[in-house]
Amino acid sequence: MKAIRGATTVDNDEAEEIRKSVKELLTEIKVQNALKDEEITFILFSTTDDLHSFHPAKAAREAGFFVAPLFAAVEPEIDGALKKCIRVMVLTESDNVPKHIYLRGAKVLRRDLTNIINIALDGPAGSGKSTVSKLVAKRLNILCLDTGAMYRACALKCLQQNVKPTDEKAVNKLISSINITVKHENGVQRTLLDGKDVSEEIRKPEISMHASTVSALECVRTKMVELQRQIATKTSCVLDGRDIGTNVLPNAHFKFFLTASPEVRAKRRAEENLQKGFNTPYEEVLAEVIKRDNQDTTRKIAPLKQAADAVLIDSSNMSIEQVVDFILNKIQEKI
Ligand code: DC
């Protein structure tokens, strides 16, 4: 059994408006989900307590929904909740992936379904950003854009061409012709450098410091930020980075800044490296974490910084699941 959810609003508590809105909502759910009458097992309504003039279940019968049993309840009054709202849950035996429908004023309840939403998730290396971003994106069924991978690809190109990441003139020349693209396969990002998939190569520990160094250059940031904005304006995504909330998307719908103590982050990074087959001693990783933090937070252009309107999460004593749930709850509170 699957549940298709939906909601709509009326401007006035009038029978005719309620009839019209219920019919429109149920018809849209039926059409968008290619439902046959006999596949609808149950229709449940709830209405805000400012609607009295017509029963939504009756409106459903009048609209031709004869087969399914119907039920309607009144919701308790909640401060700040949407007014004159009719919510529905259609239970079905259909095998299709449910398409939830939010109409009229109720569109604001699910911006993720009706509009593009961007979630900025910034923070230092090893804070758990990349794992958390992927999980949040998966739960919301949107893309996850790992912006660090783009800077890593720039660093790889420098290494391949024997260009020092501090040599701005040489990097500028190299950047003008670089071709970095990302594609998503089953929700997993693949990063392409000049057409070649470098997703694994850019994860090598030696790339990290070079990426941090090269990312301080204006020519690199201008190009990468443009690419990131292009993607974010076309599709809903979680962007994992350093400057998303402050610089790339200052108007992102949701902003989080995820951090943890350098010791915890170094421990996580060392374990992560080990899993990837790189045995790097903890002390070495800690020294690099501190150095990279310093470099990323003190660079002149778009340094790593918490946006004033970002929600701070210290994950030192939190599990990945706890962080993911915290973020999803915060998002849910707002949409
Ligand atoms: O998240 P990461 O470790 O893959 O990032 C590698 C480097 O790229 C990081 O040290 C700083 C830089 N970076 C950045 O400057 N801005 C971003 N939005 C993402 C990463």
Coordinates of C-alpha atoms and ligand atoms in Angstrom, one line a residue:
M1 CA 0.0 0.0 0.0
K2 CA 1.3 3.5 -0.9
A3 CA 0.3 6.9 0.4
I4 CA 0.0 9.8 -2.0
R5 CA -0.2 13.1 -0.2
G6 CA -1.6 16.4 -1.3
A7 CA -3.0 19.7 -0.1
T8 CA -4.7 22.8 -1.3
T9 CA -6.2 26.0 0.1
V10 CA -9.4 28.1 -0.4
D11 CA -9.6 31.8 -0.2
N12 CA -12.9 31.8 1.6
D13 CA -14.8 29.3 3.8
E14 CA -17.5 28.8 1.2
A15 CA -19.1 25.5 0.1
E16 CA -18.6 26.2 -3.6
E17 CA -14.9 26.9 -3.1
I18 CA -14.3 23.8 -1.0
R19 CA -16.1 21.7 -3.6
K20 CA -14.0 23.1 -6.4
S21 CA -10.7 22.8 -4.6
V22 CA -11.3 19.2 -3.4
K23 CA -12.3 18.2 -7.0
E24 CA -9.2 19.9 -8.5
L25 CA -6.9 18.3 -5.9
L26 CA -8.2 14.8 -6.3
T27 CA -8.4 15.0 -10.1
E28 CA -4.8 16.2 -10.2
I29 CA -3.7 13.3 -7.9
K30 CA -5.6 10.8 -10.0
V31 CA -4.2 12.1 -13.3
Q32 CA -0.6 12.7 -12.2
N33 CA -0.5 9.2 -10.6
A34 CA -2.4 7.5 -13.5
L35 CA -4.7 6.0 -10.9
K36 CA -7.8 3.9 -11.7
D37 CA -10.8 4.2 -9.3
E38 CA -10.4 0.7 -8.2
E39 CA -6.7 1.3 -7.2
I40 CA -7.8 3.9 -4.6
T41 CA -8.2 2.1 -1.3
F42 CA -8.9 4.9 1.0
I43 CA -9.1 8.7 1.0
L44 CA -8.4 10.6 4.2
F45 CA -8.9 14.4 4.6
S46 CA -7.9 16.8 7.2
T47 CA -8.9 20.5 7.2
T48 CA -7.8 23.4 9.3
D49 CA -10.3 24.4 11.9
D50 CA -11.3 27.6 10.1
L51 CA -13.2 25.6 7.5
H52 CA -16.9 24.8 8.4
S53 CA -19.0 25.3 5.4
F54 CA -18.6 22.0 3.5
H55 CA -17.4 18.5 4.3
P56 CA -14.4 17.6 2.1
A57 CA -15.5 13.9 2.0
K58 CA -18.9 15.0 0.6
A59 CA -17.1 17.1 -1.9
A60 CA -15.1 14.0 -3.0
R61 CA -18.3 12.0 -3.5
E62 CA -19.8 14.8 -5.5
A63 CA -16.6 14.9 -7.6
G64 CA -17.1 11.3 -8.6
F65 CA -14.9 9.4 -6.1
F66 CA -17.6 6.7 -5.4
V67 CA -15.5 3.6 -4.7
A68 CA -13.0 4.4 -2.0
P69 CA -14.1 4.8 1.7
L70 CA -13.7 8.4 2.9
F71 CA -12.8 10.0 6.2
A72 CA -12.2 13.6 7.3
A73 CA -10.9 15.1 10.5
V74 CA -10.3 18.6 11.7
E75 CA -6.7 19.6 12.6
P76 CA -5.9 21.3 15.9
E77 CA -5.1 25.0 15.5
I78 CA -1.4 25.6 15.3
D79 CA 0.2 29.0 15.5
G80 CA 1.7 30.1 12.2
A81 CA 0.2 27.2 10.2
L82 CA -1.3 27.7 6.8
K83 CA -4.9 29.0 6.9
K84 CA -8.0 27.4 5.2
C85 CA -6.1 24.4 4.1
I86 CA -7.4 21.0 3.0
R87 CA -4.9 18.1 3.3
V88 CA -5.4 14.7 1.8
M89 CA -3.9 11.3 1.9
V90 CA -4.8 8.9 -0.9
L91 CA -4.0 5.2 -0.1
T92 CA -3.4 3.1 -3.2
E93 CA -2.4 -0.3 -4.3
S94 CA -0.8 1.1 -7.4
D95 CA 2.9 0.2 -7.9
N96 CA 3.9 3.6 -9.3
V97 CA 6.2 5.9 -7.3
P98 CA 3.7 8.3 -5.6
K99 CA 3.6 11.8 -7.0
H100 CA 2.4 14.1 -4.2
I101 CA 0.4 17.1 -5.3
Y102 CA 0.3 20.6 -3.6
L103 CA -1.9 23.2 -5.1
R104 CA -2.7 26.9 -4.6
G105 CA -1.5 28.3 -1.3
A106 CA -0.4 24.8 -0.2
K107 CA 2.5 24.9 -2.6
V108 CA 4.5 26.6 0.1
L109 CA 4.2 23.4 2.2
R110 CA 6.3 21.5 -0.2
R111 CA 8.7 23.9 -2.0
D112 CA 10.8 20.8 -2.7
L113 CA 8.1 19.4 -4.9
T114 CA 7.0 22.6 -6.6
N115 CA 10.0 24.8 -6.8
I116 CA 13.8 24.6 -6.9
I117 CA 15.3 24.5 -3.5
N118 CA 19.0 25.0 -2.7
I119 CA 20.5 23.8 0.6
A120 CA 23.9 25.2 1.5
L121 CA 26.0 22.9 3.7
D122 CA 29.3 24.5 4.5
G123 CA 32.1 23.6 6.9
P124 CA 35.7 22.6 7.3
A125 CA 37.3 19.4 6.1
G126 CA 36.3 16.2 8.0
S127 CA 33.1 17.7 9.5
G128 CA 31.0 15.0 7.8
K129 CA 29.6 17.4 5.2
S130 CA 30.0 15.1 2.2
T131 CA 28.3 12.1 3.9
V132 CA 25.6 14.2 5.4
S133 CA 24.9 16.1 2.1
K134 CA 24.5 12.9 0.2
L135 CA 22.1 11.4 2.8
V136 CA 20.0 14.6 3.0
A137 CA 19.8 14.8 -0.8
K138 CA 18.8 11.2 -1.0
R139 CA 16.1 11.6 1.6
L140 CA 14.7 14.7 -0.2
N141 CA 15.2 13.0 -3.6
I142 CA 17.3 15.9 -5.0
L143 CA 20.9 16.2 -6.3
C144 CA 24.0 16.6 -4.2
L145 CA 26.6 18.8 -5.6
D146 CA 30.1 18.3 -4.1
T147 CA 31.8 21.6 -4.9
G148 CA 35.1 20.6 -3.3
A149 CA 35.4 18.0 -6.1
M150 CA 35.6 20.9 -8.7
Y151 CA 38.5 22.5 -6.8
R152 CA 40.1 19.1 -6.5
A153 CA 39.8 18.7 -10.3
C154 CA 41.6 22.0 -10.8
A155 CA 44.3 20.9 -8.5
L156 CA 44.7 17.6 -10.4
K157 CA 45.0 19.5 -13.6
C158 CA 47.8 21.7 -12.1
L159 CA 49.7 18.6 -11.0
Q160 CA 49.3 17.0 -14.4
Q161 CA 50.6 20.1 -16.1
N162 CA 53.4 20.7 -13.6
V163 CA 51.9 24.0 -12.7
K164 CA 52.4 25.2 -9.1
P165 CA 49.0 25.9 -7.5
T166 CA 50.4 29.2 -6.1
D167 CA 51.5 30.4 -9.6
E168 CA 48.5 32.6 -10.3
K169 CA 49.6 33.5 -13.9
A170 CA 50.2 29.9 -14.9
V171 CA 47.0 28.7 -13.2
N172 CA 45.0 31.5 -14.9
K173 CA 46.2 30.2 -18.3
L174 CA 45.4 26.7 -17.4
I175 CA 42.0 27.6 -16.0
S176 CA 40.9 29.5 -19.1
S177 CA 40.8 26.3 -21.1
I178 CA 39.9 23.8 -18.4
N179 CA 36.7 21.8 -18.8
I180 CA 35.2 20.6 -15.6
T181 CA 31.7 19.0 -15.7
V182 CA 29.7 17.0 -13.2
K183 CA 27.1 14.3 -13.9
H184 CA 25.0 12.3 -11.6
E185 CA 24.6 8.6 -12.0
N186 CA 22.0 7.1 -9.6
G187 CA 22.4 10.1 -7.4
V188 CA 26.2 9.7 -7.3
Q189 CA 28.3 12.6 -8.6
R190 CA 31.0 11.8 -11.2
T191 CA 33.5 14.6 -11.8
L192 CA 35.0 14.9 -15.3
L193 CA 38.1 16.8 -16.1
D194 CA 38.5 17.5 -19.8
G195 CA 36.1 14.7 -20.5
K196 CA 37.8 12.1 -18.3
D197 CA 36.2 10.7 -15.2
V198 CA 38.6 11.7 -12.3
S199 CA 36.2 11.0 -9.4
E200 CA 38.5 8.5 -7.7
E201 CA 41.8 10.2 -8.6
I202 CA 40.8 13.5 -7.0
R203 CA 40.2 11.8 -3.6
K204 CA 43.9 11.0 -3.2
P205 CA 45.2 12.7 0.0
E206 CA 47.9 14.6 -1.8
I207 CA 45.2 16.4 -3.8
S208 CA 43.5 17.9 -0.7
M209 CA 46.2 20.5 0.2
H210 CA 46.7 21.4 -3.5
A211 CA 42.9 21.9 -3.8
S212 CA 42.9 24.2 -0.8
T213 CA 45.8 26.2 -2.3
V214 CA 44.5 26.5 -5.8
S215 CA 41.0 27.4 -4.5
A216 CA 42.4 30.7 -3.0
L217 CA 43.0 32.1 -6.5
E218 CA 40.4 34.5 -7.9
C219 CA 40.5 33.1 -11.4
V220 CA 39.7 29.6 -10.1
R221 CA 36.9 30.7 -7.8
T222 CA 35.3 32.9 -10.5
K223 CA 35.1 29.9 -12.9
M224 CA 34.0 27.3 -10.3
V225 CA 31.3 29.6 -8.7
E226 CA 29.8 30.3 -12.1
L227 CA 29.5 26.6 -12.8
Q228 CA 28.0 26.0 -9.3
R229 CA 25.4 28.7 -9.8
Q230 CA 24.5 27.4 -13.2
I231 CA 23.7 24.0 -11.7
A232 CA 21.9 25.3 -8.7
T233 CA 19.5 27.6 -10.6
K234 CA 18.4 24.7 -12.8
T235 CA 17.9 22.0 -10.2
S236 CA 17.1 21.4 -6.5
C237 CA 20.3 20.4 -4.7
V238 CA 22.3 20.2 -1.6
L239 CA 25.6 22.0 -2.2
D240 CA 28.5 20.9 0.0
G241 CA 31.3 23.4 0.2
R242 CA 33.0 26.2 2.1
D243 CA 31.4 29.4 0.7
I244 CA 28.0 28.3 -0.5
G245 CA 26.0 30.3 2.1
T246 CA 28.2 33.3 2.1
N247 CA 29.2 33.7 -1.6
V248 CA 27.9 31.2 -4.1
L249 CA 24.2 31.3 -3.1
P250 CA 23.7 34.0 -0.5
N251 CA 19.9 33.5 -1.0
A252 CA 19.9 29.7 -0.5
H253 CA 16.7 28.6 1.0
F254 CA 18.4 26.7 3.8
K255 CA 21.9 27.2 5.2
F256 CA 23.8 25.0 7.6
F257 CA 27.4 25.2 8.9
L258 CA 28.7 21.9 10.0
T259 CA 31.8 21.7 12.1
A260 CA 33.6 19.5 14.7
S261 CA 36.8 19.8 16.7
P262 CA 40.0 19.4 14.7
E263 CA 40.9 16.2 16.6
V264 CA 37.5 14.6 15.8
R265 CA 37.8 15.6 12.2
A266 CA 41.3 14.3 11.9
K267 CA 40.3 11.0 13.4
R268 CA 37.4 10.7 10.9
R269 CA 39.7 11.6 7.9
A270 CA 42.4 9.1 9.0
E271 CA 39.7 6.3 9.2
E272 CA 38.3 7.4 5.9
N273 CA 41.7 7.4 4.2
L274 CA 42.3 3.9 5.6
Q275 CA 39.1 2.6 4.1
K276 CA 40.2 4.0 0.8
G277 CA 43.6 2.2 1.2
F278 CA 45.7 5.2 2.3
N279 CA 47.4 4.6 5.6
T280 CA 48.1 8.1 6.9
P281 CA 49.1 8.5 10.5
Y282 CA 46.6 10.4 12.7
E283 CA 49.3 13.1 13.7
E284 CA 49.9 13.8 10.1
V285 CA 46.2 14.1 9.2
L286 CA 45.7 16.4 12.2
A287 CA 48.5 18.7 11.2
E288 CA 47.0 18.8 7.7
V289 CA 43.5 19.5 9.0
I290 CA 44.8 22.4 11.0
K291 CA 46.9 23.8 8.1
R292 CA 44.0 23.4 5.7
D293 CA 41.5 25.1 8.1
N294 CA 44.0 28.0 8.4
Q295 CA 44.4 28.3 4.7
D296 CA 40.7 28.0 3.9
T297 CA 39.6 30.5 6.6
T298 CA 42.2 33.1 6.0
R299 CA 42.3 33.4 2.3
K300 CA 41.2 36.8 0.9
I301 CA 38.4 35.6 -1.4
A302 CA 35.4 33.9 -0.1
P303 CA 37.0 32.3 3.0
L304 CA 35.5 29.5 4.9
K305 CA 33.0 31.2 7.2
Q306 CA 29.6 30.6 8.7
A307 CA 27.0 32.7 7.0
A308 CA 25.1 35.0 9.5
D309 CA 21.9 33.2 8.7
A310 CA 23.3 29.6 8.7
V311 CA 22.3 27.1 11.4
L312 CA 25.5 26.0 13.2
I313 CA 25.9 22.2 13.9
D314 CA 28.8 20.9 16.0
S315 CA 28.9 17.3 15.0
S316 CA 31.8 16.4 17.5
N317 CA 29.4 14.3 19.6
M318 CA 26.8 13.5 17.0
S319 CA 26.3 10.5 14.7
I320 CA 25.8 11.0 11.0
E321 CA 22.2 10.0 11.4
Q322 CA 21.6 12.5 14.2
V323 CA 23.0 15.3 12.0
V324 CA 20.9 14.2 9.0
D325 CA 17.7 14.1 11.1
F326 CA 18.5 17.5 12.6
I327 CA 18.9 19.0 9.2
L328 CA 15.7 17.4 7.8
N329 CA 13.7 18.5 10.8
K330 CA 14.9 22.1 10.3
I331 CA 14.0 22.0 6.6
Q332 CA 10.6 20.4 7.5
E333 CA 9.9 23.2 10.0
K334 CA 10.2 25.7 7.2
I335 CA 8.5 24.1 4.2
Ligands
DC1 O1 35.5 19.6 0.6 P1 36.9 19.2 0.0 O2 37.9 18.6 1.0 O3 36.7 18.2 -1.1 O4 37.5 20.6 -0.6 C1 38.8 20.6 -1.1 C2 39.3 22.1 -1.0 O5 38.5 22.9 -1.9 C3 39.1 22.8 0.3 O6 40.2 22.7 1.2 C4 38.8 24.2 0.0 C5 38.3 24.2 -1.4 N1 36.9 24.5 -1.5 C6 36.5 25.8 -1.6 O7 37.4 26.7 -1.5 N2 35.2 26.1 -1.7 C7 34.3 25.2 -1.8 N3 33.0 25.6 -2.0 C8 34.6 23.8 -1.7 C9 35.9 23.5 -1.5

